Amino acid sequence: MAGGNAVVLDDLVGASLRGHHAHLARGHGGAVTYLPGVATFSAVPAGAGPAEWADLTRLLGQGEFADLFDCPSIPPSHWEPVFVLEGRQMIWPGPGSRVPSQAEARTGMVELGPGDVPEMLDLAGRTQPGPFWARTLELGTYLGIRDKGTLVAMAGERLRPPGWTEISAVCTAPEARGRGYAARLVSALAGRIVSRDERPFLHVADTNTAAIALYERLGFETRKPVTFRGFRTPVSS
């Protein structure tokens, strides 16, 4: 497994939008964001100045939500804060770490497609794994587990900086928890990612101690603390 340079994980939204997800991007000057319905994440260059923040305002519009994920730059003081969430970035250690076999991890799973989006939106709405929209499926592969035909668990690929793929939207319906579905889904995705010579990573809120414990059992290690931030773009008077 070649793996990727971890430095790109410090500006992973920008690296994704200017690379693997360029076909899902829109930009203005130094600012980039995802197409509507795919994701709300936006990015400006590290050390962004007034010009780049003005570019993002023009791109999103005045008074609009700017989801900056773990952006290395902080907007000017007159931008209205919307939320702050402390979390951590966890990565697959790399060569030498155990990767589950496809047969072991994928038993009972299905690959989800456009026809599954209504169920995926419903499951995400009931479990709140993080942002999930009508076109989020376009970011990568999503796997699910069904119980008597009903989608009860899923996980998929999200951000794609060079050499890496993020595992995200890991969720299980309340009535199906305790069956090991999340572990199987994350393991299956990790195996797929490693098989194409990339490294898996993910993000988790510090308060989600159960998920952190699960990811650690699967072999993920904390790379760094992260602070997720959202703001409202300024409105000219």
mmCIF file of N, CA and C in Angstrom, residues 108 119 145-152 176 179 181:
data_model
loop_
_atom_site.group_PDB
_atom_site.id
_atom_site.type_symbol
_atom_site.label_atom_id
_atom_site.label_comp_id
_atom_site.label_asym_id
_atom_site.label_seq_id
_atom_site.Cartn_x
_atom_site.Cartn_y
_atom_site.Cartn_z
ATOM 1 N N GLY A 108 -23.395 -9.846 3.309
ATOM 2 C CA GLY A 108 -24.711 -9.260 3.532
ATOM 3 C C GLY A 108 -24.837 -7.811 3.127
ATOM 4 N N GLU A 119 -34.199 6.373 0.794
ATOM 5 C CA GLU A 119 -33.978 5.623 2.021
ATOM 6 C C GLU A 119 -32.725 6.105 2.745
ATOM 7 N N ILE A 145 -26.609 -2.111 4.463
ATOM 8 C CA ILE A 145 -27.086 -3.402 4.944
ATOM 9 C C ILE A 145 -28.599 -3.300 5.100
ATOM 10 N N ARG A 146 -29.307 -4.280 4.560
ATOM 11 C CA ARG A 146 -30.755 -4.301 4.635
ATOM 12 C C ARG A 146 -31.235 -5.418 5.556
ATOM 13 N N ASP A 147 -32.312 -5.160 6.238
ATOM 14 C CA ASP A 147 -32.961 -6.152 7.089
ATOM 15 C C ASP A 147 -34.399 -6.287 6.607
ATOM 16 N N LYS A 148 -34.706 -7.447 6.025
ATOM 17 C CA LYS A 148 -36.038 -7.687 5.460
ATOM 18 C C LYS A 148 -36.405 -6.611 4.444
ATOM 19 N N GLY A 149 -35.397 -6.214 3.670
ATOM 20 C CA GLY A 149 -35.607 -5.258 2.594
ATOM 21 C C GLY A 149 -35.452 -3.803 2.973
ATOM 22 N N THR A 150 -35.373 -3.499 4.264
ATOM 23 C CA THR A 150 -35.267 -2.115 4.728
ATOM 24 C C THR A 150 -33.813 -1.751 5.007
ATOM 25 N N LEU A 151 -33.381 -0.597 4.515
ATOM 26 C CA LEU A 151 -32.020 -0.132 4.764
ATOM 27 C C LEU A 151 -31.869 0.236 6.238
ATOM 28 N N VAL A 152 -30.981 -0.462 6.949
ATOM 29 C CA VAL A 152 -30.815 -0.217 8.387
ATOM 30 C C VAL A 152 -29.423 0.282 8.752
ATOM 31 N N ALA A 176 -31.558 -1.477 14.872
ATOM 32 C CA ALA A 176 -30.606 -2.465 14.357
ATOM 33 C C ALA A 176 -29.231 -2.349 14.991
ATOM 34 N N ARG A 179 -25.448 -5.034 16.374
ATOM 35 C CA ARG A 179 -25.242 -6.202 15.510
ATOM 36 C C ARG A 179 -23.901 -6.165 14.771
ATOM 37 N N TYR A 181 -22.926 -3.885 12.555
ATOM 38 C CA TYR A 181 -23.033 -3.408 11.180
ATOM 39 C C TYR A 181 -22.019 -2.309 10.861
#
